[in-house]
XYZ file of C-alpha atoms in Angstrom:
771
model
C -6.645 23.810 27.570
C -9.751 22.660 29.304
C -9.656 18.905 30.180
C -13.128 18.361 28.669
C -11.986 19.793 25.328
C -8.884 17.535 25.359
C -11.093 14.398 25.996
C -13.481 15.408 23.230
C -10.545 15.933 20.858
C -9.141 12.583 21.682
C -12.473 10.866 21.197
C -13.018 12.536 17.851
C -9.443 11.459 16.851
C -10.305 7.866 17.758
C -13.495 8.044 15.875
C -11.916 9.408 12.762
C -9.225 6.722 12.945
C -11.766 3.917 13.361
C -14.055 5.326 10.629
C -11.727 6.500 7.824
C -13.256 8.351 4.866
C -13.787 6.364 1.766
C -10.985 7.111 -0.665
C -12.236 8.664 -3.827
C -11.096 7.984 -7.356
C -8.068 9.620 -8.759
C -10.095 11.446 -11.457
C -11.986 13.591 -9.035
C -8.947 14.121 -6.813
C -7.045 15.594 -9.769
C -9.277 18.704 -9.696
C -8.807 18.964 -13.497
C -9.558 22.302 -15.163
C -9.495 20.959 -18.721
C -9.715 17.676 -20.581
C -5.963 17.138 -20.998
C -5.368 17.329 -17.240
C -8.295 14.906 -16.767
C -7.052 12.119 -19.018
C -3.577 12.359 -17.496
C -5.001 11.704 -13.995
C -5.577 8.008 -14.672
C -6.598 5.358 -17.161
C -10.224 5.280 -15.935
C -10.729 9.017 -16.192
C -12.992 10.596 -18.751
C -14.184 14.135 -19.500
C -17.793 14.945 -20.249
C -18.093 17.642 -22.978
C -21.832 17.768 -22.801
C -22.635 21.403 -22.331
C -25.615 20.966 -20.025
C -23.940 18.286 -17.917
C -22.966 20.394 -14.816
C -25.647 21.013 -12.245
C -25.987 24.265 -10.369
C -23.110 24.705 -7.962
C -20.877 22.014 -9.452
C -17.319 23.021 -10.228
C -15.803 22.682 -13.658
C -13.548 19.914 -12.353
C -16.527 17.613 -11.803
C -16.612 17.027 -15.540
C -13.670 14.746 -14.902
C -14.697 11.422 -13.382
C -14.596 7.756 -13.948
C -16.290 6.894 -17.239
C -18.955 4.695 -15.635
C -19.688 7.358 -13.073
C -20.134 10.014 -15.829
C -22.719 7.757 -17.541
C -24.608 7.309 -14.236
C -24.581 11.031 -13.707
C -26.271 11.513 -17.145
C -23.468 12.170 -19.611
C -24.131 10.798 -23.011
C -21.660 8.102 -24.036
C -20.770 9.911 -27.247
C -19.945 13.083 -25.264
C -17.281 11.429 -23.097
C -13.641 11.982 -24.015
C -11.700 8.823 -23.162
C -8.704 8.357 -25.534
C -7.234 4.812 -25.664
C -3.588 4.021 -26.232
C -2.380 1.768 -29.004
C 0.634 0.075 -30.571
C 1.792 -0.258 -34.118
C 4.694 -2.234 -35.607
C 6.915 -0.255 -37.944
C 9.619 -2.794 -38.867
C 9.562 -6.542 -38.569
C 12.174 -8.301 -40.655
C 11.796 -12.027 -41.118
C 14.332 -14.410 -39.503
C 15.627 -15.324 -43.003
C 17.487 -11.959 -43.020
C 19.813 -13.280 -40.228
C 17.979 -11.491 -37.479
C 17.526 -12.894 -34.033
C 14.946 -10.484 -32.655
C 11.444 -9.460 -33.826
C 10.048 -6.858 -34.261
C 12.768 -4.358 -34.753
C 10.832 -1.089 -34.468
C 7.441 -0.115 -33.138
C 5.431 2.792 -31.945
C 3.415 3.036 -28.645
C 0.832 5.652 -27.970
C 0.693 5.878 -24.198
C -2.247 7.102 -22.123
C -1.326 7.892 -18.484
C -1.868 4.797 -16.334
C -2.859 2.656 -19.260
C -0.304 -0.142 -19.935
C 0.594 -1.041 -23.530
C 2.010 -4.547 -24.187
C 3.743 -6.220 -27.115
C 5.502 -9.532 -27.818
C 9.184 -9.775 -28.607
C 10.646 -12.950 -30.141
C 14.225 -14.040 -29.819
C 15.501 -16.896 -31.995
C 19.098 -17.837 -31.791
C 20.364 -17.869 -35.375
C 22.646 -20.397 -36.950
C 26.090 -19.329 -38.367
C 25.878 -15.898 -36.661
C 29.110 -13.804 -37.084
C 31.463 -13.460 -34.106
C 34.203 -10.941 -33.192
C 36.684 -12.025 -30.492
C 39.208 -9.675 -29.010
C 41.923 -11.318 -26.814
C 43.143 -8.909 -24.082
C 46.236 -10.150 -22.258
C 48.183 -9.241 -19.180
C 51.901 -8.884 -20.223
C 53.402 -8.390 -16.791
C 56.393 -10.673 -16.122
C 54.387 -13.414 -14.366
C 52.549 -14.135 -17.629
C 55.826 -15.023 -19.542
C 54.952 -18.701 -19.949
C 51.417 -17.862 -21.039
C 52.611 -15.604 -23.859
C 54.412 -18.470 -25.524
C 51.121 -20.500 -25.763
C 49.143 -17.496 -26.939
C 51.489 -16.806 -29.865
C 49.939 -19.821 -31.655
C 46.387 -19.150 -30.566
C 45.199 -17.436 -33.737
C 45.138 -20.219 -36.245
C 44.043 -22.875 -33.652
C 41.157 -20.785 -32.414
C 40.133 -19.903 -35.914
C 39.840 -23.628 -36.700
C 37.637 -24.253 -33.617
C 35.411 -21.191 -34.149
C 34.866 -22.247 -37.813
C 32.775 -25.093 -36.336
C 30.469 -22.529 -34.853
C 30.466 -19.784 -37.479
C 31.827 -19.257 -40.903
C 32.343 -15.478 -40.239
C 34.941 -15.051 -37.387
C 37.279 -12.211 -36.635
C 39.994 -12.120 -33.983
C 42.074 -9.287 -32.505
C 44.750 -8.866 -29.818
C 45.628 -6.259 -27.214
C 47.883 -6.187 -24.081
C 48.105 -4.208 -20.865
C 50.420 -3.760 -17.861
C 49.951 -0.758 -15.619
C 49.745 3.017 -15.322
C 53.136 4.500 -16.079
C 53.502 6.440 -12.771
C 54.843 5.685 -9.346
C 54.055 3.592 -7.286
C 52.774 1.204 -9.983
C 56.001 1.059 -11.844
C 59.616 2.207 -11.217
C 60.273 5.488 -12.967
C 64.026 5.357 -12.912
C 65.401 5.768 -16.465
C 66.840 2.237 -16.576
C 63.602 0.629 -15.355
C 61.592 2.588 -17.850
C 63.673 0.966 -20.492
C 63.755 -2.510 -18.964
C 61.671 -3.084 -15.858
C 62.811 -6.664 -15.441
C 65.837 -7.696 -13.252
C 68.922 -9.560 -14.226
C 69.515 -10.403 -17.866
C 65.806 -10.484 -18.708
C 65.028 -8.505 -21.796
C 61.614 -6.879 -21.199
C 59.831 -4.088 -23.062
C 59.096 -0.695 -21.508
C 55.994 -0.622 -19.275
C 52.740 0.676 -20.803
C 49.088 0.933 -19.825
C 47.309 -0.548 -22.895
C 48.190 -1.362 -26.548
C 45.892 -2.370 -29.368
C 48.292 -4.829 -31.040
C 45.918 -6.163 -33.726
C 42.533 -4.863 -34.697
C 39.844 -7.428 -35.423
C 40.719 -9.459 -38.593
C 39.829 -12.771 -40.254
C 43.548 -13.520 -40.836
C 44.675 -16.006 -38.134
C 48.247 -16.025 -39.452
C 48.544 -12.344 -38.973
C 47.384 -12.864 -35.419
C 50.146 -15.421 -34.841
C 52.734 -13.154 -36.453
C 52.012 -9.980 -34.502
C 51.548 -11.739 -31.205
C 54.785 -13.592 -31.714
C 56.565 -10.363 -31.712
C 55.202 -9.320 -28.297
C 57.502 -9.058 -25.256
C 56.816 -9.330 -21.549
C 57.038 -6.113 -19.507
C 56.864 -5.548 -15.668
C 55.548 -3.425 -12.820
C 55.904 -3.149 -9.073
C 52.551 -3.979 -7.468
C 50.456 -7.107 -7.781
C 47.090 -5.710 -9.084
C 47.226 -4.661 -12.775
C 45.652 -1.902 -14.788
C 43.290 -4.185 -16.707
C 40.216 -1.961 -16.114
C 41.933 0.828 -18.106
C 42.386 -1.580 -21.002
C 38.805 -2.956 -20.871
C 37.443 0.572 -20.979
C 39.440 1.482 -24.098
C 38.501 -1.797 -25.838
C 34.847 -1.067 -25.134
C 34.702 2.512 -26.235
C 37.177 2.542 -29.133
C 34.982 0.652 -31.483
C 36.421 2.142 -34.686
C 40.010 1.490 -33.685
C 39.315 -2.073 -32.433
C 37.230 -2.815 -35.517
C 34.079 -4.069 -33.812
C 31.332 -5.134 -36.226
C 27.595 -5.210 -35.624
C 27.770 -8.882 -34.590
C 28.309 -10.954 -31.488
C 31.266 -9.362 -29.642
C 33.474 -11.334 -27.223
C 36.268 -9.947 -25.018
C 38.639 -12.456 -23.465
C 40.487 -10.952 -20.523
C 43.471 -13.117 -19.522
C 45.473 -12.426 -16.306
C 46.996 -14.065 -13.280
C 46.522 -11.084 -10.939
C 43.861 -8.825 -9.484
C 42.827 -5.360 -10.692
C 42.898 -1.721 -9.745
C 39.522 0.218 -9.774
C 38.222 3.726 -9.161
C 39.972 5.493 -6.300
C 43.267 3.533 -6.536
C 44.591 6.209 -8.841
C 45.013 8.537 -5.854
C 48.093 6.536 -4.908
C 49.752 8.016 -7.942
C 48.305 11.463 -7.568
C 45.517 10.869 -10.155
C 42.171 12.231 -9.019
C 40.186 12.831 -12.168
C 37.538 10.221 -12.675
C 37.675 8.123 -15.878
C 35.745 9.903 -18.647
C 34.771 6.730 -20.486
C 36.079 8.032 -23.801
C 38.554 6.707 -26.393
C 42.141 7.996 -25.911
C 44.161 5.848 -28.333
C 47.047 7.398 -30.260
C 48.963 5.062 -32.522
C 46.970 2.267 -30.771
C 48.413 3.165 -27.371
C 46.368 4.505 -24.369
C 47.934 7.922 -23.718
C 45.831 9.228 -20.745
C 46.527 6.574 -18.129
C 48.582 9.067 -16.089
C 45.724 11.661 -16.280
C 42.503 9.685 -15.614
C 41.796 7.359 -12.722
C 40.782 3.744 -13.201
C 37.194 3.279 -14.147
C 34.664 2.042 -11.572
C 32.972 -1.343 -11.947
C 29.634 0.340 -12.587
C 31.150 2.445 -15.268
C 32.594 -0.619 -16.975
C 29.235 -2.422 -16.772
C 27.553 0.492 -18.479
C 30.140 0.740 -21.370
C 30.269 -3.020 -21.908
C 26.417 -3.130 -22.099
C 26.150 -0.061 -24.281
C 28.589 -1.702 -26.763
C 27.146 -5.191 -26.549
C 30.346 -6.778 -25.388
C 30.308 -10.125 -23.540
C 33.318 -10.699 -21.336
C 35.150 -13.903 -20.654
C 37.552 -13.725 -17.746
C 40.317 -16.346 -18.149
C 42.120 -16.172 -14.833
C 44.265 -18.562 -12.725
C 42.734 -20.622 -9.982
C 44.145 -18.365 -7.268
C 41.949 -15.448 -8.438
C 38.882 -17.332 -9.292
C 36.918 -16.141 -6.226
C 37.707 -12.450 -7.054
C 36.545 -12.697 -10.627
C 33.462 -14.782 -9.729
C 32.345 -11.907 -7.696
C 33.140 -9.489 -10.566
C 31.128 -11.736 -12.927
C 28.071 -11.371 -10.700
C 28.217 -7.595 -11.201
C 28.743 -7.678 -14.989
C 25.776 -9.128 -16.983
C 26.625 -11.567 -19.798
C 30.079 -12.410 -18.474
C 31.750 -15.748 -17.697
C 34.830 -16.912 -15.701
C 37.079 -19.776 -16.809
C 40.070 -21.247 -14.993
C 43.325 -20.593 -16.882
C 46.055 -23.222 -16.629
C 49.487 -22.124 -15.433
C 50.744 -21.653 -18.903
C 47.397 -20.896 -20.742
C 47.475 -24.174 -22.625
C 43.687 -24.671 -22.134
C 42.733 -21.235 -23.395
C 40.980 -22.484 -26.548
C 38.670 -24.942 -24.686
C 38.059 -22.241 -22.063
C 36.951 -19.757 -24.726
C 34.756 -22.296 -26.504
C 33.033 -23.368 -23.232
C 32.462 -19.862 -22.110
C 31.103 -18.793 -25.470
C 28.557 -21.690 -25.382
C 27.550 -20.661 -21.884
C 27.032 -17.040 -22.835
C 25.218 -17.671 -26.090
C 22.769 -20.140 -24.459
C 21.341 -17.306 -22.263
C 19.482 -14.252 -23.409
C 19.010 -11.284 -21.069
C 17.012 -8.250 -22.213
C 18.077 -4.776 -21.178
C 16.608 -1.423 -21.925
C 18.046 2.096 -22.269
C 17.259 4.783 -19.816
C 13.544 5.371 -19.425
C 11.901 8.838 -19.448
C 10.711 10.036 -16.114
C 7.360 8.505 -15.180
C 7.721 5.583 -17.612
C 7.859 1.991 -16.272
C 8.601 -1.284 -18.015
C 7.809 -4.855 -17.064
C 9.053 -8.161 -18.563
C 7.540 -11.619 -18.705
C 9.326 -14.435 -20.478
C 8.101 -17.779 -21.884
C 11.239 -19.882 -22.225
C 11.898 -23.474 -23.343
C 9.894 -26.379 -21.902
C 6.969 -24.085 -20.816
C 9.031 -22.204 -18.221
C 7.435 -18.848 -17.409
C 9.348 -16.059 -15.599
C 8.195 -12.677 -14.437
C 9.448 -9.706 -12.426
C 13.307 -9.626 -12.305
C 13.585 -13.111 -13.892
C 11.193 -12.099 -16.672
C 14.066 -10.544 -18.505
C 15.922 -13.782 -19.251
C 15.793 -17.290 -20.634
C 18.489 -19.948 -20.330
C 19.520 -23.150 -22.008
C 18.757 -21.867 -25.544
C 20.134 -23.827 -28.446
C 20.646 -22.764 -32.056
C 17.227 -22.579 -33.668
C 15.291 -22.239 -30.422
C 12.708 -19.391 -30.079
C 11.664 -17.830 -26.900
C 9.070 -15.088 -26.305
C 8.967 -12.023 -24.144
C 5.896 -10.013 -23.229
C 6.872 -6.452 -22.527
C 4.578 -3.947 -20.870
C 5.194 -0.179 -20.903
C 3.232 2.198 -18.679
C 3.514 5.992 -18.274
C 2.328 8.294 -15.527
C 1.347 11.699 -16.777
C 3.124 13.266 -19.768
C 6.929 13.077 -19.487
C 8.939 15.812 -21.232
C 5.855 17.928 -21.893
C 4.425 15.245 -24.072
C 7.299 15.161 -26.587
C 8.022 11.791 -28.215
C 10.753 9.700 -26.629
C 12.666 6.719 -27.965
C 13.830 3.804 -25.836
C 15.677 0.667 -26.897
C 15.536 -2.935 -25.795
C 18.190 -5.391 -26.697
C 19.526 -8.732 -25.572
C 22.770 -8.202 -23.742
C 25.790 -9.259 -25.783
C 23.985 -8.880 -29.027
C 24.003 -5.876 -31.312
C 20.369 -6.283 -32.449
C 17.811 -4.208 -30.699
C 14.261 -3.094 -30.666
C 13.544 0.682 -31.073
C 10.399 1.859 -29.401
C 8.984 5.284 -30.171
C 6.836 6.539 -27.254
C 4.087 9.033 -28.093
C 2.230 10.381 -25.068
C -1.475 11.191 -25.169
C -1.653 14.464 -23.256
C -4.689 16.189 -24.847
C -8.169 15.183 -25.895
C -9.375 15.208 -29.451
C -11.896 17.889 -28.571
C -8.971 20.190 -27.671
C -8.009 20.173 -31.354
C -11.455 20.078 -32.996
C -14.269 22.663 -32.671
C -12.152 24.956 -30.534
C -13.468 28.587 -30.448
C -11.038 31.138 -29.148
C -12.603 34.320 -27.618
C -15.898 32.558 -27.707
C -19.085 34.460 -26.932
C -20.006 31.579 -24.611
C -16.995 32.568 -22.608
C -17.739 36.373 -22.706
C -14.971 36.743 -25.246
C -12.575 36.072 -22.371
C -11.779 32.455 -22.940
C -11.632 29.523 -25.227
C -14.642 27.268 -25.604
C -13.364 23.655 -25.849
C -14.631 20.310 -24.753
C -18.055 21.672 -23.706
C -16.593 24.272 -21.277
C -14.826 27.605 -21.157
C -11.114 27.697 -20.606
C -10.618 31.185 -19.237
C -7.774 33.514 -20.154
C -5.457 34.433 -17.333
C -7.049 36.755 -14.847
C -10.632 35.675 -15.735
C -12.941 33.492 -13.642
C -16.458 32.188 -13.662
C -18.159 29.411 -15.537
C -18.431 31.795 -18.480
C -15.232 33.766 -17.702
C -17.569 36.707 -16.977
C -15.587 38.127 -14.079
C -12.102 39.439 -13.348
C -10.157 37.626 -10.607
C -9.539 41.085 -9.047
C -13.315 41.731 -8.626
C -14.421 38.511 -7.119
C -14.912 39.427 -3.530
C -17.597 42.129 -3.466
C -20.587 42.569 -1.203
C -22.989 42.598 -4.123
C -21.678 39.339 -5.439
C -21.690 37.711 -2.006
C -25.338 38.724 -1.510
C -26.366 36.666 -4.500
C -24.753 33.664 -2.963
C -26.891 33.826 0.278
C -30.054 31.787 0.490
C -33.110 33.604 1.867
C -30.965 36.486 2.978
C -29.043 34.257 5.483
C -25.635 35.117 6.697
C -24.185 31.907 5.335
C -22.429 32.249 2.013
C -23.309 29.247 -0.138
C -24.706 27.394 2.933
C -21.154 27.207 4.290
C -20.605 24.506 1.631
C -18.813 26.507 -1.024
C -17.453 29.800 -2.116
C -18.887 32.669 -4.031
C -17.240 32.984 -7.413
C -18.338 35.786 -9.644
C -21.728 35.938 -7.855
C -22.318 32.223 -8.203
C -21.891 29.549 -5.648
C -19.184 27.020 -6.506
C -19.535 24.122 -4.091
C -16.583 22.862 -2.211
C -15.362 19.227 -2.359
C -15.733 16.705 0.459
C -12.851 14.606 1.761
C -14.542 11.669 0.047
C -14.705 12.810 -3.640
C -17.781 10.541 -4.162
C -19.714 12.914 -1.917
C -20.868 16.149 -3.588
C -22.563 19.423 -2.757
C -24.796 20.931 -5.367
C -27.641 23.460 -5.813
C -27.775 27.223 -6.438
C -26.571 27.798 -2.847
C -24.843 24.442 -2.298
C -27.822 23.509 -0.155
C -28.060 20.033 -1.712
C -25.868 17.012 -1.299
C -25.854 13.389 -2.194
C -24.914 11.841 1.103
C -27.380 13.122 3.759
C -30.351 10.888 2.787
C -32.151 8.327 4.961
C -30.289 5.008 5.392
C -31.466 1.470 5.749
C -29.263 -1.407 6.666
C -26.450 1.047 7.078
C -26.679 1.845 3.372
C -27.607 5.150 1.818
C -31.189 4.826 0.418
C -31.043 1.187 1.396
C -28.695 0.593 -1.510
C -31.875 0.742 -3.794
C -31.751 4.317 -4.984
C -29.872 7.577 -5.389
C -29.508 10.427 -3.027
C -30.508 13.682 -4.818
C -30.616 16.888 -2.778
C -31.027 14.968 0.495
C -33.946 12.848 -0.815
C -33.884 9.310 -2.008
C -34.862 8.646 -5.608
C -35.746 4.969 -5.538
C -35.013 2.322 -8.192
C -37.973 0.644 -9.854
C -39.889 -1.720 -7.540
C -38.619 0.125 -4.466
C -40.333 2.892 -2.401
C -40.112 4.539 0.990
C -38.015 7.384 2.425
C -34.942 5.081 2.507
C -35.963 2.961 -0.495
C -36.316 0.032 1.834
C -39.874 -0.868 0.858
C -40.024 -3.516 -1.842
C -42.953 -3.451 -4.353
C -42.386 -7.037 -5.296
C -45.327 -9.219 -4.018
C -43.720 -12.525 -4.838
C -42.428 -12.867 -1.296
C -46.102 -12.645 -0.020
C -47.485 -15.540 -2.023
C -48.891 -18.380 -0.016
C -48.831 -22.009 -1.160
C -52.313 -21.635 -2.562
C -50.980 -18.737 -4.818
C -52.933 -16.146 -2.907
C -51.386 -12.942 -1.548
C -50.902 -13.540 2.207
C -53.301 -16.556 1.949
C -56.245 -14.087 1.586
C -55.800 -13.307 5.271
C -53.629 -10.188 5.094
C -52.046 -7.502 2.910
C -48.591 -7.313 1.380
C -46.591 -4.263 2.640
C -42.960 -3.790 1.457
C -42.697 -7.484 0.552
C -43.897 -8.610 3.990
C -47.358 -9.938 4.895
C -49.377 -8.000 7.490
C -52.066 -10.501 8.629
C -55.502 -8.877 9.082
C -57.099 -11.928 10.763
C -55.711 -12.143 14.269
C -55.952 -15.966 14.290
C -53.437 -16.224 11.471
C -49.677 -15.583 11.495
C -46.460 -16.566 9.764
C -44.600 -15.027 6.747
C -47.628 -15.700 4.447
C -50.507 -15.761 7.076
C -50.849 -19.512 6.767
C -50.296 -20.550 10.366
C -53.307 -20.737 12.675
C -52.278 -22.215 16.089
C -55.956 -21.966 17.457
C -57.735 -23.413 14.393
C -58.930 -27.017 14.504
C -56.883 -29.427 12.464
C -58.011 -30.348 9.026
C -58.279 -34.014 9.929
C -60.398 -33.343 13.051
C -62.705 -30.973 11.165
C -63.571 -33.451 8.435
C -63.761 -36.499 10.816
C -67.566 -36.510 11.385
C -68.332 -36.016 7.708
C -66.068 -38.875 6.706
C -67.624 -41.156 9.320
C -71.062 -40.350 8.092
C -70.448 -40.803 4.365
C -68.038 -43.709 4.493
C -69.478 -45.765 7.411
C -72.910 -44.343 8.149
C -71.868 -43.644 11.758
C -71.021 -40.689 13.937
C -72.863 -37.688 15.166
C -73.838 -36.554 11.673
C -75.065 -39.911 10.461
C -78.620 -38.539 9.959
C -77.785 -35.189 8.451
C -74.510 -35.505 6.476
C -76.317 -36.713 3.323
C -78.264 -33.457 3.231
C -74.953 -31.432 3.129
C -73.626 -31.114 -0.376
C -70.101 -30.164 0.511
C -67.496 -31.125 3.012
C -66.874 -28.492 5.623
C -63.848 -26.561 4.513
C -61.174 -25.503 7.063
C -59.933 -21.970 7.001
C -56.288 -22.944 7.325
C -54.583 -25.460 5.166
C -50.746 -25.087 4.859
C -50.038 -28.149 2.690
C -51.553 -29.454 -0.637
C -51.955 -33.058 0.689
C -52.474 -34.344 4.238
C -52.699 -37.910 5.509
C -55.342 -38.252 8.290
C -55.747 -40.889 11.103
C -58.847 -40.654 13.312
C -60.814 -42.910 15.827
C -64.436 -43.785 15.345
C -67.143 -44.420 17.975
C -65.882 -47.980 18.401
C -62.416 -46.783 19.103
C -61.171 -48.044 15.699
C -58.699 -46.144 13.533
C -59.767 -45.088 10.049
C -57.650 -43.306 7.433
C -58.174 -40.830 4.635
C -56.304 -38.103 2.740
C -57.228 -34.475 2.271
C -56.152 -32.880 -0.972
C -56.460 -29.495 -2.608
C -56.690 -29.001 -6.332
C -57.002 -25.791 -8.412
C -60.791 -25.652 -8.048
C -61.932 -27.554 -4.962
C -60.948 -29.607 -1.970
C -61.368 -33.352 -1.971
C -61.260 -36.179 0.581
C -60.115 -39.611 -0.566
C -60.658 -42.889 1.373
C -58.874 -46.258 1.055
C -60.734 -49.359 -0.178
C -60.839 -50.759 3.330
C -60.911 -47.869 5.752
C -61.124 -49.945 8.952
C -59.788 -53.445 9.666
C -59.527 -55.698 12.681
C -55.928 -54.783 13.493
C -57.060 -51.150 13.606
C -59.618 -51.743 16.385
C -58.798 -52.189 20.108
C -59.047 -55.780 21.534
C -60.055 -56.954 25.097
C -57.465 -57.913 27.795
C -56.097 -61.504 28.129
C -57.084 -62.630 31.746
C -54.960 -65.780 32.067
C -51.585 -64.085 31.687
C -52.661 -61.450 34.104
C -53.791 -63.957 36.802
C -50.727 -66.107 36.271
C -48.538 -63.091 36.634
C -50.243 -61.931 39.807
C -49.969 -65.436 41.478
C -46.354 -65.819 40.467
C -45.562 -62.434 41.875
C -47.157 -63.268 45.243
C -45.214 -66.590 45.524
C -41.940 -64.894 44.666
C -42.483 -62.149 47.191
C -43.223 -64.764 49.932
C -40.105 -66.741 49.181
C -38.006 -63.655 49.290
C -39.469 -62.662 52.723
C -38.689 -66.156 54.130
C -35.160 -66.115 52.882
C -34.565 -62.687 54.481
C -36.075 -63.910 57.829
C -33.808 -66.973 57.779
C -30.721 -64.876 57.050
C -31.466 -62.538 59.976
C -31.963 -65.558 62.365
C -28.517 -67.028 61.361
C -26.859 -63.709 61.994
C -28.507 -63.403 65.442
C -27.466 -67.014 66.563
C -23.868 -66.440 65.646
C -23.651 -63.321 67.618
C -25.122 -65.065 70.796
C -22.630 -67.987 70.394
C -19.747 -65.585 70.210
C -20.790 -63.874 73.451
C -21.003 -67.203 75.402
C -17.510 -68.319 74.317
C -15.973 -65.064 75.537
C -17.456 -65.536 79.103
C -15.981 -69.116 79.393
C -12.556 -67.995 78.399
C -12.583 -65.248 81.032
C -13.508 -67.627 83.837
C -10.661 -70.065 82.939
C -8.143 -67.273 82.900
C -8.945 -65.860 86.345
C -9.144 -69.353 87.933
C -5.613 -70.298 86.852
C -4.280 -67.001 87.918
C -5.569 -67.308 91.490
C -4.180 -70.770 91.869
C -0.670 -69.691 90.932
C -0.641 -66.769 93.394
C -1.730 -68.998 96.138
C 1.043 -71.434 95.717
C 3.638 -68.716 95.648
C 2.472 -67.212 98.910
C 2.651 -70.561 100.707
C 6.205 -71.144 99.781
C 7.292 -67.899 100.998
C 6.272 -68.742 104.512
């Protein structure tokens, strides 16, 4: 590839990246062929059914646009299809009927992209019925615990009576799957898995010992007959038991009330995948398999997964209390975090604190409400916002719940449901919202608005307007399969013919539809731009709404519409780019004249015709004499009888008027012939200009006075004396410096003579002695 071509391509790429196309609205992008498709494109989309709405060259899909845009394009408001969703409450029982949630049933008509909201109230009821099922590990390590649980029934009944007058209790037990390596399958161990002289019952997976009952004595009696069993490994098969308790509602006897499951153990648990150790590979099916109150399929189905358990517990509104020993607290705390509406309590070594543990856990669970919903249809979304006690507001993930709720407290949830498109071909769907751990729920019927009203009313099949080849609905033809054209007048097989293409060429040019569209059934159908707000139109797609003159980087200056490449200006605007304002208010001078009478107003700006004047309103005249100076002579004449016009000013009837006067009042200060200052004001009223003088226009202080000779002479004399003294002092200082230098030179000569004289004398003496 040529290097120049590569560089141009790169530059174009950079330009496109730096100047992205304006994103259009979703209505135009949907390319809707009928009203139903249009309203599903978005909440702001409307369909214009006005028959004469489309301009030449515009495609059928341009009937679909944002409602405001349709109005701007000339569609009558009454001709716009824009259905609105709504809500209606079907059932709303009062709290007196022992209901904790309101409303209980409602209907939502959903328009695509248009949210529908409703309020849900939850009020914790007093004396609400409770079912409690006690599920206990009966492996050998729980022997001491069983003795304490045998008397649990009546004691727990007495405590729960303080909370509710309607309390049922049940009991079940579990050990492990009855296959190797979980238990020993030798015949003797199958009869008695315990060692020594311990008398234990045969191992089992799960037993429903006592279905839910209000008889606490029966609980004590049946539990008192239970025996400990045994197994080989440490983790137990408790998940198998929990699954059966959750799904066997009829056998367990669950009522439509608050459901509590107490799971008591001193060991860990097996979960999905562990069954492979015993050759069990089939996943748990989540169904009830109780025969004579015994789980019979433990050897056939694997343990359930945690997610599977969570789903079944939630579906059946069961709140779980894990009563476990301190050793396994961390394990079950992690499990609690995965199971909504569950609690963990520390079980003493012999389960002596089990009643207090259950009461505390129940209070903790019942003081929190968490909303959950059933599976949503594809394309449907739901959002929660909660208003809890003490003004606490939660949204997003926390919007589903409220805490610290006491009996009688009321909390509110605002729930918003939104759909995208028409799920399930527009068929009604039902979803349910309920507080976890409670059996009450809200049933919501979802009806999807998929079609317009005009598609059901005034529909004409095989309409003459559609050449008998389509249905006339919503102001346009909906052609039968194989037919095309605005009036379905052509067959899709006969579209591309030379005769038809010829009618799509302007002035016999070679370009079909000006290269801005395609020829459909002999008529130009203009193509769409990357920016859906930009459109081609016209018989040959020769017009557009984006190639008009610009001003201030705005199409038609932002003051008009671009129609077929020409600007149609808004009122009070003109010009090719609608950048010329017809508003003259910006040209008014301070004297309320247009451009001060010295120019003309063009596009809201003054064009001064007098070359001496300038400024935004032609009020500035740099070369004109000042107002004060121009009136000076006349004021002198009339006020003081002086000045150059003293003989002629009385003959003049009016003051000379200046041509430029930018302010309504001016304070003037001028000198007269005697060099005195005088003052006056120049004012302009609605009819004439006036000069106003003060009572005493000139005073002594305003006139110049002669010089004071004595201070001047004294100052000059004093200056001369001071200068003379200064010169004498300087001369004296120079003489002192000179004398000191001379003295210093003489002393140095004397010292030199003394030194050489002494030196010669000493040498002479030495020489003499030597001889």
